[in-house]
Amino acid sequence: MSLPPRRFLFLLSSTRRLGNTEQLAYCAAHHLPVPAEQQWLHLLDYPLPDFVDLRHRGTFPTPTGNAKLLLDATLDATDIVLIAPLYWYSLPVPAKLYLDYWSAWLRTPNLDFRQKMQCKSLWAIVVSSGERAEAQPLEDALKLSAQYMKMAWGGMLFGTGSRPNDIQFDAPALQRAKSFFLTPAGN
Ligand SMILES: Cc1cc2nc3c(=O)[nH]c(=O)nc-3n(C[C@H](O)[C@H](O)[C@H](O)COP(=O)(O)O)c2cc1C
């Protein structure tokens, strides 16, 4: 019996459109195995209210609006791909806020978020204007987050660029993109 096709959720989190991370992600997605399904969402299109830590003050409310849309997309995916420019050696705010919401969803009654996330994989596609070593804190944070969630860590595809389209000149990154989803990093 064949497995159902994997469903990749691509979450764009740059604060500008069609930048380097987005372009590198399109490159990688182009080489996904054929039956895989794709959903693309730009976090700028689904702004979330500021996160408020309610952990020790009762329960988190049932998600509504954009939070519900992102939650449903997250739960529907087998693979979650965060597409993020490096901002101050870390994630840009839209991506970080989305992850903060995981803390709420983990504690929202009747969601079973933790259990449902366990069979999924987390991936990252990151571009910065500096060296790959400077993206290590971001990679470590996501890898640890995957571990905490008992998710598989797929790996980080890294490229270099500053101005939009610079990524088109990073030939090694474009080459790595071709096999990125075929060779998961594992845990
Ligand atoms: C607020 C901000 C912070 C940044 N911080 C870093 C950084 O810490 N290290 C770095 O190498 N590049 C940094 N950059 C540069 C971006 O990572 C780079 O321009 C990247 O190509 C942007 O991706 P995008 O085109 O997909 O938006 C920063 C850019 C901005 C706007």
PDB file of C-alpha atoms and ligand atoms in Angstrom:
ATOM      1  CA  MET A   1       0.000   0.000   0.000  1.00  0.00           C
ATOM      2  CA  SER A   2       1.461   3.409  -0.899  1.00  0.00           C
ATOM      3  CA  LEU A   3       1.696   6.198   1.662  1.00  0.00           C
ATOM      4  CA  PRO A   4      -0.511   9.291   1.201  1.00  0.00           C
ATOM      5  CA  PRO A   5       1.407  12.197  -0.421  1.00  0.00           C
ATOM      6  CA  ARG A   6       3.301  14.502   1.923  1.00  0.00           C
ATOM      7  CA  ARG A   7       1.855  17.960   2.378  1.00  0.00           C
ATOM      8  CA  PHE A   8       4.399  20.781   2.631  1.00  0.00           C
ATOM      9  CA  LEU A   9       3.404  24.048   4.289  1.00  0.00           C
ATOM     10  CA  PHE A  10       5.706  26.847   3.116  1.00  0.00           C
ATOM     11  CA  LEU A  11       5.586  29.799   5.505  1.00  0.00           C
ATOM     12  CA  LEU A  12       7.190  32.932   4.117  1.00  0.00           C
ATOM     13  CA  SER A  13       8.319  35.322   6.821  1.00  0.00           C
ATOM     14  CA  SER A  14      10.383  38.061   5.223  1.00  0.00           C
ATOM     15  CA  THR A  15       9.065  41.578   5.681  1.00  0.00           C
ATOM     16  CA  ARG A  16       9.460  42.134   1.935  1.00  0.00           C
ATOM     17  CA  ARG A  17       7.991  40.220  -0.997  1.00  0.00           C
ATOM     18  CA  LEU A  18       9.864  38.172  -3.595  1.00  0.00           C
ATOM     19  CA  GLY A  19      13.150  38.598  -1.779  1.00  0.00           C
ATOM     20  CA  ASN A  20      16.044  36.191  -1.557  1.00  0.00           C
ATOM     21  CA  THR A  21      14.512  33.686   0.859  1.00  0.00           C
ATOM     22  CA  GLU A  22      11.341  33.452  -1.199  1.00  0.00           C
ATOM     23  CA  GLN A  23      13.323  32.850  -4.389  1.00  0.00           C
ATOM     24  CA  LEU A  24      15.495  30.177  -2.772  1.00  0.00           C
ATOM     25  CA  ALA A  25      12.380  28.475  -1.420  1.00  0.00           C
ATOM     26  CA  TYR A  26      10.763  28.358  -4.886  1.00  0.00           C
ATOM     27  CA  CYS A  27      13.938  26.725  -6.154  1.00  0.00           C
ATOM     28  CA  ALA A  28      13.866  24.039  -3.465  1.00  0.00           C
ATOM     29  CA  ALA A  29      10.119  23.424  -3.852  1.00  0.00           C
ATOM     30  CA  HIS A  30      10.545  22.971  -7.588  1.00  0.00           C
ATOM     31  CA  HIS A  31      12.458  19.785  -6.831  1.00  0.00           C
ATOM     32  CA  LEU A  32      10.004  18.236  -4.410  1.00  0.00           C
ATOM     33  CA  PRO A  33       9.039  14.657  -5.200  1.00  0.00           C
ATOM     34  CA  VAL A  34       6.069  14.776  -7.573  1.00  0.00           C
ATOM     35  CA  PRO A  35       3.170  13.551  -5.396  1.00  0.00           C
ATOM     36  CA  ALA A  36       3.952  16.036  -2.614  1.00  0.00           C
ATOM     37  CA  GLU A  37       1.321  18.721  -2.079  1.00  0.00           C
ATOM     38  CA  GLN A  38       2.255  22.359  -1.361  1.00  0.00           C
ATOM     39  CA  GLN A  39       0.552  25.176   0.467  1.00  0.00           C
ATOM     40  CA  TRP A  40       2.198  28.598   0.470  1.00  0.00           C
ATOM     41  CA  LEU A  41       1.301  31.279   2.990  1.00  0.00           C
ATOM     42  CA  HIS A  42       3.025  34.598   3.543  1.00  0.00           C
ATOM     43  CA  LEU A  43       2.846  35.479   7.218  1.00  0.00           C
ATOM     44  CA  LEU A  44       2.492  39.160   6.226  1.00  0.00           C
ATOM     45  CA  ASP A  45      -0.923  38.242   4.805  1.00  0.00           C
ATOM     46  CA  TYR A  46      -2.047  36.696   8.099  1.00  0.00           C
ATOM     47  CA  PRO A  47      -0.864  39.051  10.839  1.00  0.00           C
ATOM     48  CA  LEU A  48      -1.244  37.720  14.343  1.00  0.00           C
ATOM     49  CA  PRO A  49      -2.064  39.817  17.400  1.00  0.00           C
ATOM     50  CA  ASP A  50       0.777  40.237  19.887  1.00  0.00           C
ATOM     51  CA  PHE A  51       1.356  37.055  21.803  1.00  0.00           C
ATOM     52  CA  VAL A  52       0.328  37.193  25.455  1.00  0.00           C
ATOM     53  CA  ASP A  53       1.572  34.548  27.874  1.00  0.00           C
ATOM     54  CA  LEU A  54      -1.530  33.198  29.567  1.00  0.00           C
ATOM     55  CA  ARG A  55       0.082  29.951  30.682  1.00  0.00           C
ATOM     56  CA  HIS A  56      -0.345  30.587  34.372  1.00  0.00           C
ATOM     57  CA  ARG A  57      -3.593  32.535  34.190  1.00  0.00           C
ATOM     58  CA  GLY A  58      -6.125  29.953  33.056  1.00  0.00           C
ATOM     59  CA  THR A  59      -6.374  28.610  29.516  1.00  0.00           C
ATOM     60  CA  PHE A  60      -5.690  29.995  26.066  1.00  0.00           C
ATOM     61  CA  PRO A  61      -8.829  30.828  24.061  1.00  0.00           C
ATOM     62  CA  THR A  62      -9.825  28.773  21.038  1.00  0.00           C
ATOM     63  CA  PRO A  63      -7.935  30.258  18.051  1.00  0.00           C
ATOM     64  CA  THR A  64      -9.933  32.452  15.680  1.00  0.00           C
ATOM     65  CA  GLY A  65      -9.187  34.494  12.546  1.00  0.00           C
ATOM     66  CA  ASN A  66      -5.638  34.349  11.229  1.00  0.00           C
ATOM     67  CA  ALA A  67      -4.480  32.263  14.193  1.00  0.00           C
ATOM     68  CA  LYS A  68      -7.049  29.604  13.318  1.00  0.00           C
ATOM     69  CA  LEU A  69      -6.091  29.721   9.651  1.00  0.00           C
ATOM     70  CA  LEU A  70      -2.412  29.224  10.504  1.00  0.00           C
ATOM     71  CA  LEU A  71      -3.224  26.544  13.050  1.00  0.00           C
ATOM     72  CA  ASP A  72      -5.333  24.595  10.549  1.00  0.00           C
ATOM     73  CA  ALA A  73      -2.624  24.887   7.885  1.00  0.00           C
ATOM     74  CA  THR A  74      -0.028  23.718  10.414  1.00  0.00           C
ATOM     75  CA  LEU A  75      -2.062  20.725  11.486  1.00  0.00           C
ATOM     76  CA  ASP A  76      -2.887  19.796   7.911  1.00  0.00           C
ATOM     77  CA  ALA A  77       0.796  19.662   6.876  1.00  0.00           C
ATOM     78  CA  THR A  78       3.204  16.758   7.205  1.00  0.00           C
ATOM     79  CA  ASP A  79       6.155  19.123   6.701  1.00  0.00           C
ATOM     80  CA  ILE A  80       6.473  22.718   7.880  1.00  0.00           C
ATOM     81  CA  VAL A  81       9.021  24.900   6.112  1.00  0.00           C
ATOM     82  CA  LEU A  82       9.939  28.221   7.702  1.00  0.00           C
ATOM     83  CA  ILE A  83      11.331  30.566   5.063  1.00  0.00           C
ATOM     84  CA  ALA A  84      13.208  33.280   6.873  1.00  0.00           C
ATOM     85  CA  PRO A  85      15.814  35.941   6.253  1.00  0.00           C
ATOM     86  CA  LEU A  86      18.355  36.146   9.050  1.00  0.00           C
ATOM     87  CA  TYR A  87      17.470  39.186  11.168  1.00  0.00           C
ATOM     88  CA  TRP A  88      19.952  39.937  13.944  1.00  0.00           C
ATOM     89  CA  TYR A  89      21.232  36.333  13.911  1.00  0.00           C
ATOM     90  CA  SER A  90      17.705  35.173  14.552  1.00  0.00           C
ATOM     91  CA  LEU A  91      14.200  34.811  13.091  1.00  0.00           C
ATOM     92  CA  PRO A  92      12.273  37.810  11.741  1.00  0.00           C
ATOM     93  CA  VAL A  93       9.325  38.846  13.907  1.00  0.00           C
ATOM     94  CA  PRO A  94       6.544  37.222  11.819  1.00  0.00           C
ATOM     95  CA  ALA A  95       8.221  33.795  12.044  1.00  0.00           C
ATOM     96  CA  LYS A  96       9.027  34.184  15.739  1.00  0.00           C
ATOM     97  CA  LEU A  97       5.470  35.256  16.528  1.00  0.00           C
ATOM     98  CA  TYR A  98       4.078  32.245  14.656  1.00  0.00           C
ATOM     99  CA  LEU A  99       6.292  29.992  16.792  1.00  0.00           C
ATOM    100  CA  ASP A 100       5.201  31.777  19.961  1.00  0.00           C
ATOM    101  CA  TYR A 101       1.657  30.820  19.030  1.00  0.00           C
ATOM    102  CA  TRP A 102       2.728  27.171  19.168  1.00  0.00           C
ATOM    103  CA  SER A 103       3.085  27.724  22.932  1.00  0.00           C
ATOM    104  CA  ALA A 104      -0.567  28.759  23.064  1.00  0.00           C
ATOM    105  CA  TRP A 105      -1.752  25.946  20.828  1.00  0.00           C
ATOM    106  CA  LEU A 106       0.141  23.439  22.995  1.00  0.00           C
ATOM    107  CA  ARG A 107      -2.059  24.503  25.882  1.00  0.00           C
ATOM    108  CA  THR A 108      -5.382  25.084  24.139  1.00  0.00           C
ATOM    109  CA  PRO A 109      -7.946  22.561  25.352  1.00  0.00           C
ATOM    110  CA  ASN A 110      -9.051  19.851  22.919  1.00  0.00           C
ATOM    111  CA  LEU A 111      -6.444  20.615  20.236  1.00  0.00           C
ATOM    112  CA  ASP A 112      -3.993  17.773  20.998  1.00  0.00           C
ATOM    113  CA  PHE A 113      -1.427  20.018  19.336  1.00  0.00           C
ATOM    114  CA  ARG A 114       1.598  18.310  20.866  1.00  0.00           C
ATOM    115  CA  GLN A 115       0.488  14.868  19.821  1.00  0.00           C
ATOM    116  CA  LYS A 116      -0.498  15.963  16.304  1.00  0.00           C
ATOM    117  CA  MET A 117       2.847  17.697  15.727  1.00  0.00           C
ATOM    118  CA  GLN A 118       4.913  14.650  16.623  1.00  0.00           C
ATOM    119  CA  CYS A 119       4.727  12.975  13.228  1.00  0.00           C
ATOM    120  CA  LYS A 120       5.684  16.145  11.313  1.00  0.00           C
ATOM    121  CA  SER A 121       9.024  17.504  10.113  1.00  0.00           C
ATOM    122  CA  LEU A 122      10.369  21.026  10.524  1.00  0.00           C
ATOM    123  CA  TRP A 123      12.614  22.598   7.868  1.00  0.00           C
ATOM    124  CA  ALA A 124      14.192  26.029   7.403  1.00  0.00           C
ATOM    125  CA  ILE A 125      15.244  28.027   4.359  1.00  0.00           C
ATOM    126  CA  VAL A 126      17.398  30.968   5.381  1.00  0.00           C
ATOM    127  CA  VAL A 127      19.281  33.712   3.552  1.00  0.00           C
ATOM    128  CA  SER A 128      21.598  36.273   5.079  1.00  0.00           C
ATOM    129  CA  SER A 129      24.146  38.722   3.808  1.00  0.00           C
ATOM    130  CA  GLY A 130      26.868  37.130   5.951  1.00  0.00           C
ATOM    131  CA  GLU A 131      28.483  33.779   6.647  1.00  0.00           C
ATOM    132  CA  ARG A 132      26.551  30.592   7.296  1.00  0.00           C
ATOM    133  CA  ALA A 133      28.106  30.372  10.769  1.00  0.00           C
ATOM    134  CA  GLU A 134      26.160  33.491  11.722  1.00  0.00           C
ATOM    135  CA  ALA A 135      22.899  31.599  11.074  1.00  0.00           C
ATOM    136  CA  GLN A 136      23.920  28.864  13.518  1.00  0.00           C
ATOM    137  CA  PRO A 137      21.935  30.366  16.438  1.00  0.00           C
ATOM    138  CA  LEU A 138      18.805  30.350  14.271  1.00  0.00           C
ATOM    139  CA  GLU A 139      19.411  26.779  13.130  1.00  0.00           C
ATOM    140  CA  ASP A 140      20.058  25.653  16.709  1.00  0.00           C
ATOM    141  CA  ALA A 141      16.874  27.353  17.929  1.00  0.00           C
ATOM    142  CA  LEU A 142      14.732  25.616  15.322  1.00  0.00           C
ATOM    143  CA  LYS A 143      16.440  22.276  15.814  1.00  0.00           C
ATOM    144  CA  LEU A 144      15.861  22.493  19.561  1.00  0.00           C
ATOM    145  CA  SER A 145      12.262  23.559  18.966  1.00  0.00           C
ATOM    146  CA  ALA A 146      11.726  20.504  16.750  1.00  0.00           C
ATOM    147  CA  GLN A 147      13.270  18.330  19.454  1.00  0.00           C
ATOM    148  CA  TYR A 148      11.024  19.887  22.101  1.00  0.00           C
ATOM    149  CA  MET A 149       7.998  19.167  19.922  1.00  0.00           C
ATOM    150  CA  LYS A 150       9.277  15.642  19.139  1.00  0.00           C
ATOM    151  CA  MET A 151       9.228  16.580  15.464  1.00  0.00           C
ATOM    152  CA  ALA A 152      11.823  15.451  12.949  1.00  0.00           C
ATOM    153  CA  TRP A 153      14.372  18.091  11.977  1.00  0.00           C
ATOM    154  CA  GLY A 154      14.654  18.240   8.193  1.00  0.00           C
ATOM    155  CA  GLY A 155      17.536  20.702   8.044  1.00  0.00           C
ATOM    156  CA  MET A 156      18.372  24.247   7.045  1.00  0.00           C
ATOM    157  CA  LEU A 157      19.016  25.335   3.473  1.00  0.00           C
ATOM    158  CA  PHE A 158      21.244  28.404   3.619  1.00  0.00           C
ATOM    159  CA  GLY A 159      22.037  30.979   0.956  1.00  0.00           C
ATOM    160  CA  THR A 160      23.753  34.342   0.774  1.00  0.00           C
ATOM    161  CA  GLY A 161      22.384  37.644  -0.470  1.00  0.00           C
ATOM    162  CA  SER A 162      21.657  41.176   0.612  1.00  0.00           C
ATOM    163  CA  ARG A 163      19.679  43.010  -2.073  1.00  0.00           C
ATOM    164  CA  PRO A 164      16.667  41.271  -3.637  1.00  0.00           C
ATOM    165  CA  ASN A 165      17.752  38.794  -6.363  1.00  0.00           C
ATOM    166  CA  ASP A 166      21.308  38.479  -4.970  1.00  0.00           C
ATOM    167  CA  ILE A 167      20.471  34.847  -4.260  1.00  0.00           C
ATOM    168  CA  GLN A 168      20.488  34.203  -8.010  1.00  0.00           C
ATOM    169  CA  PHE A 169      24.271  34.632  -7.869  1.00  0.00           C
ATOM    170  CA  ASP A 170      24.755  32.084  -5.076  1.00  0.00           C
ATOM    171  CA  ALA A 171      25.187  29.110  -7.382  1.00  0.00           C
ATOM    172  CA  PRO A 172      26.119  26.610  -4.620  1.00  0.00           C
ATOM    173  CA  ALA A 173      22.940  27.459  -2.683  1.00  0.00           C
ATOM    174  CA  LEU A 174      20.794  27.063  -5.797  1.00  0.00           C
ATOM    175  CA  GLN A 175      22.482  23.703  -6.365  1.00  0.00           C
ATOM    176  CA  ARG A 176      21.867  22.598  -2.754  1.00  0.00           C
ATOM    177  CA  ALA A 177      18.223  23.615  -3.142  1.00  0.00           C
ATOM    178  CA  LYS A 178      17.726  20.899  -5.760  1.00  0.00           C
ATOM    179  CA  SER A 179      18.293  18.076  -3.289  1.00  0.00           C
ATOM    180  CA  PHE A 180      17.353  19.814  -0.037  1.00  0.00           C
ATOM    181  CA  PHE A 181      14.047  18.026   0.515  1.00  0.00           C
ATOM    182  CA  LEU A 182      15.446  14.700  -0.692  1.00  0.00           C
ATOM    183  CA  THR A 183      18.127  14.476   1.986  1.00  0.00           C
ATOM    184  CA  PRO A 184      16.668  15.234   5.432  1.00  0.00           C
ATOM    185  CA  ALA A 185      19.246  16.072   8.076  1.00  0.00           C
ATOM    186  CA  GLY A 186      17.670  13.754  10.645  1.00  0.00           C
ATOM    187  CA  ASN A 187      17.949  14.416  14.327  1.00  0.00           C
TER     188      ASN A 187
HETATM  189  C1  LIG B   1      16.274  43.937  10.338  1.00  0.00           C
HETATM  190  C2  LIG B   1      17.335  43.207   9.551  1.00  0.00           C
HETATM  191  C3  LIG B   1      18.295  42.492  10.247  1.00  0.00           C
HETATM  192  C4  LIG B   1      19.274  41.788   9.558  1.00  0.00           C
HETATM  193  N1  LIG B   1      20.191  41.067  10.270  1.00  0.00           N
HETATM  194  C5  LIG B   1      21.147  40.383   9.599  1.00  0.00           C
HETATM  195  C6  LIG B   1      22.106  39.609  10.318  1.00  0.00           C
HETATM  196  O1  LIG B   1      22.073  39.496  11.547  1.00  0.00           O
HETATM  197  N2  LIG B   1      23.085  38.996   9.620  1.00  0.00           N
HETATM  198  C7  LIG B   1      23.158  39.073   8.250  1.00  0.00           C
HETATM  199  O2  LIG B   1      24.062  38.489   7.665  1.00  0.00           O
HETATM  200  N3  LIG B   1      22.217  39.748   7.516  1.00  0.00           N
HETATM  201  C8  LIG B   1      21.219  40.398   8.166  1.00  0.00           C
HETATM  202  N4  LIG B   1      20.263  41.089   7.458  1.00  0.00           N
HETATM  203  C9  LIG B   1      20.261  41.005   5.974  1.00  0.00           C
HETATM  204  C10 LIG B   1      19.222  40.005   5.420  1.00  0.00           C
HETATM  205  O3  LIG B   1      19.327  38.743   6.056  1.00  0.00           O
HETATM  206  C11 LIG B   1      19.423  39.798   3.901  1.00  0.00           C
HETATM  207  O4  LIG B   1      19.291  41.040   3.252  1.00  0.00           O
HETATM  208  C12 LIG B   1      18.478  38.791   3.283  1.00  0.00           C
HETATM  209  O5  LIG B   1      18.864  38.578   1.949  1.00  0.00           O
HETATM  210  C13 LIG B   1      17.028  39.276   3.301  1.00  0.00           C
HETATM  211  O6  LIG B   1      16.198  38.239   2.771  1.00  0.00           O
HETATM  212  P1  LIG B   1      14.876  38.602   1.951  1.00  0.00           P
HETATM  213  O7  LIG B   1      15.330  39.207   0.641  1.00  0.00           O
HETATM  214  O8  LIG B   1      14.185  37.292   1.714  1.00  0.00           O
HETATM  215  O9  LIG B   1      14.077  39.537   2.767  1.00  0.00           O
HETATM  216  C14 LIG B   1      19.284  41.810   8.128  1.00  0.00           C
HETATM  217  C15 LIG B   1      18.314  42.551   7.439  1.00  0.00           C
HETATM  218  C16 LIG B   1      17.348  43.249   8.149  1.00  0.00           C
HETATM  219  C17 LIG B   1      16.295  44.034   7.382  1.00  0.00           C
END
